[in-house]
Coordinates of C-alpha atoms in Angstrom, one line a residue:
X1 CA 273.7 -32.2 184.7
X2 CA 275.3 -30.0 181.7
X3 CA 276.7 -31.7 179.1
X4 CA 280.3 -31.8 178.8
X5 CA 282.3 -29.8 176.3
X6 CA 283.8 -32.3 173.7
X7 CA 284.8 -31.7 170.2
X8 CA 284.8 -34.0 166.8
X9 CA 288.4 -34.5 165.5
X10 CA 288.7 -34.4 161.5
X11 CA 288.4 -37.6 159.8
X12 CA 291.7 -39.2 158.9
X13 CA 291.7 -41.2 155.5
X14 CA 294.7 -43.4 155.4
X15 CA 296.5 -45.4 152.8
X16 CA 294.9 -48.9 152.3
X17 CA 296.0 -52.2 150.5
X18 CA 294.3 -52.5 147.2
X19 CA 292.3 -56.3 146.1
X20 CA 295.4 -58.4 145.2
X21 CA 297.1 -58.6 142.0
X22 CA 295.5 -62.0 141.3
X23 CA 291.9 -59.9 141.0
X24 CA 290.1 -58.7 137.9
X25 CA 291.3 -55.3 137.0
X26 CA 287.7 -54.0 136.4
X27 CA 287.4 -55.1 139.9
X28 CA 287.2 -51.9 142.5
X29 CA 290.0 -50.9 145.0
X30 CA 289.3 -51.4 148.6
X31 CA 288.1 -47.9 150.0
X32 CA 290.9 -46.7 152.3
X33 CA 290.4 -47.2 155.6
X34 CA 288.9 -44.2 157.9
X35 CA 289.9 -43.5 161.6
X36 CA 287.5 -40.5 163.5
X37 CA 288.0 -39.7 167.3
X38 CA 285.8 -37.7 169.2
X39 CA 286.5 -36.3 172.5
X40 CA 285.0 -37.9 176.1
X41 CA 286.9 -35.9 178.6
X42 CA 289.4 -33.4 178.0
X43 CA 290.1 -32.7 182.4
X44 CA 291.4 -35.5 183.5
X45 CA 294.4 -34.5 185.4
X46 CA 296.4 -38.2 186.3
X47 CA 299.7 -38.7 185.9
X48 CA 300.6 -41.6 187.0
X49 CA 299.0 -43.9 185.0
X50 CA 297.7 -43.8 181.5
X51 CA 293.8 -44.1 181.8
X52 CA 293.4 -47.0 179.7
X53 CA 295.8 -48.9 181.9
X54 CA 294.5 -52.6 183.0
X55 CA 293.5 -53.8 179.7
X56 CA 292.1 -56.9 181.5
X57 CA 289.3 -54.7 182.2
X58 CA 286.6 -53.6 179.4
X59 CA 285.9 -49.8 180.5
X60 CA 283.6 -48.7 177.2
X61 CA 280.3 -50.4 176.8
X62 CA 277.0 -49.8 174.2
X63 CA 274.3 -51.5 175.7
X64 CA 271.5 -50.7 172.8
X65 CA 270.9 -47.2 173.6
X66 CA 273.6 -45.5 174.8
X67 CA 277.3 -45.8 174.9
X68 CA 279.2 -45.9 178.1
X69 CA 282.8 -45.1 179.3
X70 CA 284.9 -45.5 182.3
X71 CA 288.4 -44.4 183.4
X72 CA 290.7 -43.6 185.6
X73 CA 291.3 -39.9 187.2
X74 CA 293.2 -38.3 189.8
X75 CA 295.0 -34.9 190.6
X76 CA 298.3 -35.2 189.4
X77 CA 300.0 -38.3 191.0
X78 CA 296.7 -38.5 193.4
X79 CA 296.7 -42.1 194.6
X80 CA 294.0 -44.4 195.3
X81 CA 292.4 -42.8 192.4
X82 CA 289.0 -41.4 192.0
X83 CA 286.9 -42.7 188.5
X84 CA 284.5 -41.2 186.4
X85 CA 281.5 -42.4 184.1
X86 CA 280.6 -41.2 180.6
X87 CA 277.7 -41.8 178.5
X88 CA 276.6 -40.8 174.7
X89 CA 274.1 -41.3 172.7
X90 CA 275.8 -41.1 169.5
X91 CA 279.0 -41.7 170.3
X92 CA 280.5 -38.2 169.6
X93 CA 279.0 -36.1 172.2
X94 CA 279.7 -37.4 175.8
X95 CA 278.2 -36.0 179.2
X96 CA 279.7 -36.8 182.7
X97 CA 277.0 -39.1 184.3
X98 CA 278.9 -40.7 187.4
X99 CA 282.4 -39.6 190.1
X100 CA 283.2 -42.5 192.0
X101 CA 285.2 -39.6 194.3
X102 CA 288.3 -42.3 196.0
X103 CA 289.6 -44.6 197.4
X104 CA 289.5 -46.4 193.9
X105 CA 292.3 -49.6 193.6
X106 CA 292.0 -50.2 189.9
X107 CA 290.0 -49.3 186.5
X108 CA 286.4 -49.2 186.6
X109 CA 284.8 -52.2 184.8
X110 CA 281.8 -52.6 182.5
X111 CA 279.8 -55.0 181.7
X112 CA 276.0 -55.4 179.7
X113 CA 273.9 -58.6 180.5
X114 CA 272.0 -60.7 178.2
X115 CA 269.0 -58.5 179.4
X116 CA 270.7 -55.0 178.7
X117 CA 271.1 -53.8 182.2
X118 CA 275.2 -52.3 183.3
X119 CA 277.0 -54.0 185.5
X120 CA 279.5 -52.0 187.1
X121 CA 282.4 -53.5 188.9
X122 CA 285.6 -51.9 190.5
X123 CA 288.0 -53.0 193.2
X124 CA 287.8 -50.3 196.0
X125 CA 290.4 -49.7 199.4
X126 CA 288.8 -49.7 202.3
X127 CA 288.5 -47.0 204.6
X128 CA 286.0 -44.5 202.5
X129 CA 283.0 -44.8 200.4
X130 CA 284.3 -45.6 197.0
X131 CA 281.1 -45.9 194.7
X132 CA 278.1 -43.5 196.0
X133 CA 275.3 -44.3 198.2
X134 CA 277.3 -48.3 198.4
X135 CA 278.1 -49.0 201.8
X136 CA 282.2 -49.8 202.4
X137 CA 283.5 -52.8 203.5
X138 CA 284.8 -53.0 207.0
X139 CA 288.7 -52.1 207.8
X140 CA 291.1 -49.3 208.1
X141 CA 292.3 -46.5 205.2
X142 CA 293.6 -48.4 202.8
X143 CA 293.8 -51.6 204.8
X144 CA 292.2 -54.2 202.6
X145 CA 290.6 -53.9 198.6
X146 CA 286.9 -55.4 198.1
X147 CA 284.6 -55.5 194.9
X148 CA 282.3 -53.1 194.2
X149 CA 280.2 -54.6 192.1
X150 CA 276.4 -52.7 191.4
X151 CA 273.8 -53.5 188.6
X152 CA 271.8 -51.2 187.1
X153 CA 268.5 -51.6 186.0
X154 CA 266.4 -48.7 185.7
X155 CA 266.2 -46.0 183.0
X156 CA 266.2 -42.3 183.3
X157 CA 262.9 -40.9 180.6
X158 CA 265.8 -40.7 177.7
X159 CA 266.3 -44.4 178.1
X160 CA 270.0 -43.6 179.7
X161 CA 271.2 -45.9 183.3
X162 CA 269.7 -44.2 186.4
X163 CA 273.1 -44.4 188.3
X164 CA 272.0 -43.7 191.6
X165 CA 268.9 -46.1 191.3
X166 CA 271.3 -49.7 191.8
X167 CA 271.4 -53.3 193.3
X168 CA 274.4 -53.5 195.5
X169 CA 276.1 -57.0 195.0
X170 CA 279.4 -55.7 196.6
X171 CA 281.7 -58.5 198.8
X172 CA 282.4 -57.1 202.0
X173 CA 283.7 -60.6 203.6
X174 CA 287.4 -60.6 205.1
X175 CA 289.9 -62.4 202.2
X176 CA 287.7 -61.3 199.1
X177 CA 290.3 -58.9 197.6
X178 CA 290.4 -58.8 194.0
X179 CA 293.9 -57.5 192.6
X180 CA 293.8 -57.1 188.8
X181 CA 290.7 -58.5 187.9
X182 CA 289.7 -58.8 184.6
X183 CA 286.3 -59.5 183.7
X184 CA 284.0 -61.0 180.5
X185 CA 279.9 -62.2 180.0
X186 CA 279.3 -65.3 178.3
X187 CA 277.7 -65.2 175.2
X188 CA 274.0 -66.2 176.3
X189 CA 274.8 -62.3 178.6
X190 CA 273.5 -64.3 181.8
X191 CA 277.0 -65.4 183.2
X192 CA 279.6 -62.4 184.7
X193 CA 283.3 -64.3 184.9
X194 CA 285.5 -62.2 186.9
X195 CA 289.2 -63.4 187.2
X196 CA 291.5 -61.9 189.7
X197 CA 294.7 -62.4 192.1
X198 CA 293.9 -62.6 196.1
X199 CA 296.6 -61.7 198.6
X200 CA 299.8 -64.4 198.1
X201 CA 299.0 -64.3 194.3
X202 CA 297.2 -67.2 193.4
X203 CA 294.5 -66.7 190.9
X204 CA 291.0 -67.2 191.3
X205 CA 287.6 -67.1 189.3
X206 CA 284.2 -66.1 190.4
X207 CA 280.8 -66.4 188.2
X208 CA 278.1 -64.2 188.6
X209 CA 274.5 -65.2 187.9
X210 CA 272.5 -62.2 186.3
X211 CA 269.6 -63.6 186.7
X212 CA 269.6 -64.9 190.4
X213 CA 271.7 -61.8 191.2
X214 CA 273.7 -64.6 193.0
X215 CA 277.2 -66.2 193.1
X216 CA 277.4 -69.4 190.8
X217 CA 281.4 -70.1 192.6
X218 CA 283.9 -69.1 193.2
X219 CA 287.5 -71.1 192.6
X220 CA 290.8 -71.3 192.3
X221 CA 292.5 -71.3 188.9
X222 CA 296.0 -72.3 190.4
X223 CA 299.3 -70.9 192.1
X224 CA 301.8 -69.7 190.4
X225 CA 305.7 -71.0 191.3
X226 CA 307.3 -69.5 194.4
X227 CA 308.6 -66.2 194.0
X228 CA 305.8 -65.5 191.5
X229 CA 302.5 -63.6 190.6
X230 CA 299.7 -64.4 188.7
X231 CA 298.4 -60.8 187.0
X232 CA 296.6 -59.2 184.6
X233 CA 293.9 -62.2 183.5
X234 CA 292.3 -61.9 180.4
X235 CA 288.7 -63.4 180.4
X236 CA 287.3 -64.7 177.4
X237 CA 283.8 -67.1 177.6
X238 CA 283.7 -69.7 174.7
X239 CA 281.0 -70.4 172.2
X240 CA 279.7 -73.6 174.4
X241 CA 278.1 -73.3 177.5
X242 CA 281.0 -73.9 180.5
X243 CA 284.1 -73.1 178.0
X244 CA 286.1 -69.9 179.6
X245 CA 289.6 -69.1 178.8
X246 CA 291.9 -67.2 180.5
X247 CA 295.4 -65.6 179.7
X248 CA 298.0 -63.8 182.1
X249 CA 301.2 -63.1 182.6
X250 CA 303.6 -64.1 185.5
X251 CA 305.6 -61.5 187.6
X252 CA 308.7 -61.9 189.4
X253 CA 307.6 -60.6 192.8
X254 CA 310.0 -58.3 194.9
X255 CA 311.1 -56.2 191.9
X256 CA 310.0 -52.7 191.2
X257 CA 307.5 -52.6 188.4
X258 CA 305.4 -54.7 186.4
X259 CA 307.3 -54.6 183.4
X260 CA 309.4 -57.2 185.4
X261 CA 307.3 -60.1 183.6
X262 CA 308.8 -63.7 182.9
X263 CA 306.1 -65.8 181.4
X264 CA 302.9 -65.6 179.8
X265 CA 300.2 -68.4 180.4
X266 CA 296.7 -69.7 178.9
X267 CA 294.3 -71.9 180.6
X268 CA 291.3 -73.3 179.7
X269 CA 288.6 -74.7 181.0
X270 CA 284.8 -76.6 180.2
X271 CA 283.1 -76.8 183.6
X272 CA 282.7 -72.5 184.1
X273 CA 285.7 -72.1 185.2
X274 CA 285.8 -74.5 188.3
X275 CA 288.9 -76.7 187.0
X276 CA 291.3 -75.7 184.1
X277 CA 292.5 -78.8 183.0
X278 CA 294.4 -77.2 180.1
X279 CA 297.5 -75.3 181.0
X280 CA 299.6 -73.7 178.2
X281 CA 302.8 -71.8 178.9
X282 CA 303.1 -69.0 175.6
X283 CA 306.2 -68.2 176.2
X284 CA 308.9 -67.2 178.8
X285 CA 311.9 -65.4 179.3
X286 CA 313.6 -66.9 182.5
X287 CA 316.3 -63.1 183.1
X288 CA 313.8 -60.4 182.6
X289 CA 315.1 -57.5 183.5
X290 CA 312.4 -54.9 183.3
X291 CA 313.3 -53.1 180.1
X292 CA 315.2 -55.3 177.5
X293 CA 314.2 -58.5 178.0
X294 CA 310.0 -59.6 179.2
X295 CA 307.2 -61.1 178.4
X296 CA 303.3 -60.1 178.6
X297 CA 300.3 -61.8 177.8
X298 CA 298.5 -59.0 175.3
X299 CA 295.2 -60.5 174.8
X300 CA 292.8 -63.4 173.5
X301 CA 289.6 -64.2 171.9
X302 CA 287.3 -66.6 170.3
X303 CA 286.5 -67.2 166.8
X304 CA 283.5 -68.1 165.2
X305 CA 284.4 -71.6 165.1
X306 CA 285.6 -71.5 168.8
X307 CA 288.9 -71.6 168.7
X308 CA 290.7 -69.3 171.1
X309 CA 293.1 -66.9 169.5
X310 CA 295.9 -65.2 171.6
X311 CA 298.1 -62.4 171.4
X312 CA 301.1 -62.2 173.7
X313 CA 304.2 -60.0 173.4
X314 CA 308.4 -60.2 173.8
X315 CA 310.9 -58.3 174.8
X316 CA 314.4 -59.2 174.1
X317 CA 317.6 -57.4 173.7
X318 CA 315.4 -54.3 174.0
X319 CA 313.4 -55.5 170.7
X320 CA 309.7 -56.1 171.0
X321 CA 308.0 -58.0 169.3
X322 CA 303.8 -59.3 169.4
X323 CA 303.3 -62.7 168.5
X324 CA 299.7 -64.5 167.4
X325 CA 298.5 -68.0 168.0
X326 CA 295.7 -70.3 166.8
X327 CA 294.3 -72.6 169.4
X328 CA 296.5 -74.7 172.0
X329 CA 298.8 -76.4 169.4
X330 CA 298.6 -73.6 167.4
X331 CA 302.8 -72.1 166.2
X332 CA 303.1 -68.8 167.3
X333 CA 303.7 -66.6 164.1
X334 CA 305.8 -62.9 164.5
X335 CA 302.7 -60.3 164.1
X336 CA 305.4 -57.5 164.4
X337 CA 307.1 -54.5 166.4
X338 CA 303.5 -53.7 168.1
X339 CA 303.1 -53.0 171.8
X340 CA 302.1 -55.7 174.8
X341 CA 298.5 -53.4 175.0
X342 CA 297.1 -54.9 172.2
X343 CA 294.0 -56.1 171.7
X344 CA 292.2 -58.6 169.2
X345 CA 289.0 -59.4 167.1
X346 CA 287.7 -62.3 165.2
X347 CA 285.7 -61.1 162.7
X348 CA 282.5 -63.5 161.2
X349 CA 284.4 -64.5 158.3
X350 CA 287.2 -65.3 160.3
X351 CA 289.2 -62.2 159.7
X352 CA 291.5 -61.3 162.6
X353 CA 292.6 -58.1 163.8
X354 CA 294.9 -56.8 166.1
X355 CA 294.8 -53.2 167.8
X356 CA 297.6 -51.1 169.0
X357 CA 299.0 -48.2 169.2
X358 CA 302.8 -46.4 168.2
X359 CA 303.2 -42.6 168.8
X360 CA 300.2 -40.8 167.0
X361 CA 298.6 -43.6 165.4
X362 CA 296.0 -46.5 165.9
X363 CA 298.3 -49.2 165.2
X364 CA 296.3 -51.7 162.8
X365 CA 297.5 -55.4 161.7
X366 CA 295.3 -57.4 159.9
X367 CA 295.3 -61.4 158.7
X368 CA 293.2 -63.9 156.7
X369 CA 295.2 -66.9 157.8
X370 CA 296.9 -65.8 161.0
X371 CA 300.3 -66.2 159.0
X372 CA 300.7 -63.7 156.8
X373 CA 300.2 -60.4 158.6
X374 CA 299.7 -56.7 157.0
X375 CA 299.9 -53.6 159.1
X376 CA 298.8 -50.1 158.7
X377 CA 299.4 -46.9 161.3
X378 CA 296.4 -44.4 160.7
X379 CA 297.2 -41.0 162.7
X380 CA 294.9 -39.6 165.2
X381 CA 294.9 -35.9 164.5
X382 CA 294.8 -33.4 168.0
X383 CA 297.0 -35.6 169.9
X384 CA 301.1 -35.9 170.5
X385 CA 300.3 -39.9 171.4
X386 CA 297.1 -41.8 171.7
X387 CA 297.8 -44.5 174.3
X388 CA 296.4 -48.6 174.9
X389 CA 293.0 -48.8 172.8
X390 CA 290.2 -50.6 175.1
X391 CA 287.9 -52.5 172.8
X392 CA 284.1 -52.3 172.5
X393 CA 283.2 -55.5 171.6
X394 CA 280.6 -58.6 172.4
X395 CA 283.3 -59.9 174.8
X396 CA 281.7 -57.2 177.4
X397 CA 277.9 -57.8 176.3
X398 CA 277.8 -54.4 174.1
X399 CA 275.0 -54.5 171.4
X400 CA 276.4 -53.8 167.8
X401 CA 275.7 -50.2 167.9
X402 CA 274.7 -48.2 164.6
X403 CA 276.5 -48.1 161.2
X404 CA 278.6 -51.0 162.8
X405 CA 277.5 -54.0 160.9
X406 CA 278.0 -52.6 157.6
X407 CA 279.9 -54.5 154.9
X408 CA 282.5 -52.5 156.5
X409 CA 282.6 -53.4 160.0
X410 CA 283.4 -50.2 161.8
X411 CA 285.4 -50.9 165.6
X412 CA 285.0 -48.7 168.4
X413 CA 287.3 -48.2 171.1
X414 CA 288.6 -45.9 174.5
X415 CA 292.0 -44.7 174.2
X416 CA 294.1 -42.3 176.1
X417 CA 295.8 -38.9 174.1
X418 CA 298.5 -37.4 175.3
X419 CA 299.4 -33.6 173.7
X420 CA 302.4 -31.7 173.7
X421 CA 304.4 -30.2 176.5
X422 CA 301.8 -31.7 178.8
X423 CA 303.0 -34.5 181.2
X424 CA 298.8 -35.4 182.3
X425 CA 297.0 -38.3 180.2
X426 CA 294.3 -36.4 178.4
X427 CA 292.5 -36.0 175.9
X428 CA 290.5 -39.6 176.9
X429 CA 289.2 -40.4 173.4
X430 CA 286.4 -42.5 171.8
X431 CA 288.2 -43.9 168.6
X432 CA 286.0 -45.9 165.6
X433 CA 287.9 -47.5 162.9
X434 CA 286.0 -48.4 159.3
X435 CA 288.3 -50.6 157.6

């Protein structure tokens, strides 16, 4: 297959905060902070939906050798959606590897195991082939949605995924939808948790064992109140074995878009997901109304120390604002005016970041403390917007990749770039951040 056409955007050097006025003043300034973006795709034609959409789901991967990428495409406002597949080697020059051609319900997911084979999981209508060469479930066009879910395991000579060499895990049984799954590995990269809504809403969990290519469970988490939806689960494993974590946000059913959110909840739970007996409610805003006043449960993670870290977002009067919290008990502390899509990191040290995104820019905020909260827009260059960054990070099994575990952590991510006087979500871009 040719490799596809992408391009390197310039470098963008950014203002940074210099060491603080208690330092020595011998003491060096801080290098300012440095924000590159090569090109994936620069074709993809959807409308609809911003590619990155479903943050729930991880959709760029490095699994040791090569990075991977997944997203969303379509023709226009084509729905179900086709999906492609993206790989590089270097993370600069990407080559179209994979078209899952329809009949695609949500986001492709990725995942690496503990052994560094891909797991690829997507949920798929019925009625059409939806992944190639994997068998449909049964059922009419668009009747039901099942999981795709195939792992890879062989290597093409330049050490790349074989995609059409797979183990086909997929569910086929009647009731195994999975509506807005979101997925995570454990940190010993032998458990898959996927969390996801069935039909009535209630939320469910099912673990995946890499190693006996077999089901561990799965269970359900709990049902939200009458009137209600359980969406958008955030999956986050915990540093012991059994601890998993979940976040999500609860939608008035009956109204017309998603945006029409009124709480946002975290469970927790110590047996692999099988009971949550911790039940948090973030925060909730009982009038949403789809525009001024919501809620959304943005994201969550683990430290080093394994507390959970969350992220959530409000909306009120029209003013939105993100909001960070430390463990269950933790007070939620203002972040500031940054959108519901973002995303968080932990650093070793216990440095925390949050990702987002505002116009142009990579939208940065950083803490020591989780209090007291700096933030930083750095400008993607090439683009009108740049949309919803998608993390690479240990969360989907991805190996640290090259030049990444510097004293300068660099983080890599997927976003979506929008350019002017064009309504279709492209360029998709692969964005790395050097603090």
């Amino acid at each position: 297959m040719p490799k596809h056409r992408s391009r390197l955007f310039a470098a963008a050097t950014v203002a940074a905060v210099l060491a603080g006025a208690g330092g020595s003043a011998a003491a060096d300034p801080d290098p300012p902070a440095v924000v590159r973006a090569s090109v994936v795709s620069d074709d993809l034609a959807v409308t609809n939906v911003v590619p990155t959409w479903g943050a729930q789901i991880p959709k760029v991967v490095y699994d040791g050798h090569f990075y991977y990428a997944a997203t969303l495409d379509g023709d226009g406002a084509q729905y179900p959606w086709s999906a492609q597949v993206w790989r590089s080697r270097n993370g600069t020059s990407w080559t179209p590897v994979l078209r899952l051609p329809g009949h695609v319900y949500q986001p492709v997911g990725l995942l690496v195991d503990g052994e560094g084979d891909l797991h690829l999981q997507v949920a798929c209508y019925t009625g059409a082939e939806c992944y190639p060469g994997v068998e449909p479930a049964p059922g009419g066009e668009q009747a039901a949605v099942y999981p795709v879910r195939v792992e890879f395991t062989d290597r093409n000579p330049d050490g790349s995924v074989d995609f059409a060499d797979f183990t086909d895990h997929t569910v086929r049984a009647a009731g195994s939808e999975r509506y807005y799954q979101g997925m995570a590995v454990d940190p010993t990269g032998r458990y898959l948790y996927s969390a996801y809504a069935v039909d009535g809403w209630d939320l469910w969990i099912n673990v995946f064992d890499t190693v006996t290519g077999e089901d561990v469970h799965t269970s359900e988490v709990g049902r939200p109140p009458a009137g209600r939806a359980w969406l958008y689960p955030r999956v986050q494993p915990g540093t012991e074995p059994g601890e998993v974590s979940l976040s999500f946000s609860q939608y008035v059913l009956g109204t017309p878009n998603s945006a029409y959110l009124d709480a946002a909840l975290l469970f927790s739970s110590d047996d692999g997901g099988r009971t949550f007996a911790h039940q948090e409610v973030l925060t909730s805003n009982p009038a949403p109304d789809g525009d001024g006043n919501w809620v959304d449960a943005s994201d969550l993670t683990v430290g080093p120390d394994g507390a959970v870290h969350t992220v959530f977002y409000r909306r009120d009067g029209g003013v939105g604002t993100l909001y960070y919290q430390r463990g269950w008990d933790g007070d939620p502390v203002a972040v500031g005016p940054m959108d519901n899509h973002s995303q968080i990191l932990v650093a070793p040290d216990g440095k925390i970041s949050v990702f987002s995104s505002e116009g142009a820019a990579l939208v940065v905020a950083t803490s020591t403390d989780g209090v007291d909260w700096s933030i930083e827009r750095h400008t993607i260059p090439g683009v009108t917007a740049a949309l919803w960054p998608n993390l690479l990070s240990a969360r989907q099994g991805s190996r640290v990749p090259p030049g990444f575990s510097s004293r300068r952590p660099t983080v890599g991510m997927l976003m979506a770039g929008q350019t002017s006087g064009d309504a279709a979500f492209h360029p998709l871009l692969f964005v790395r951040y050097k603090d």
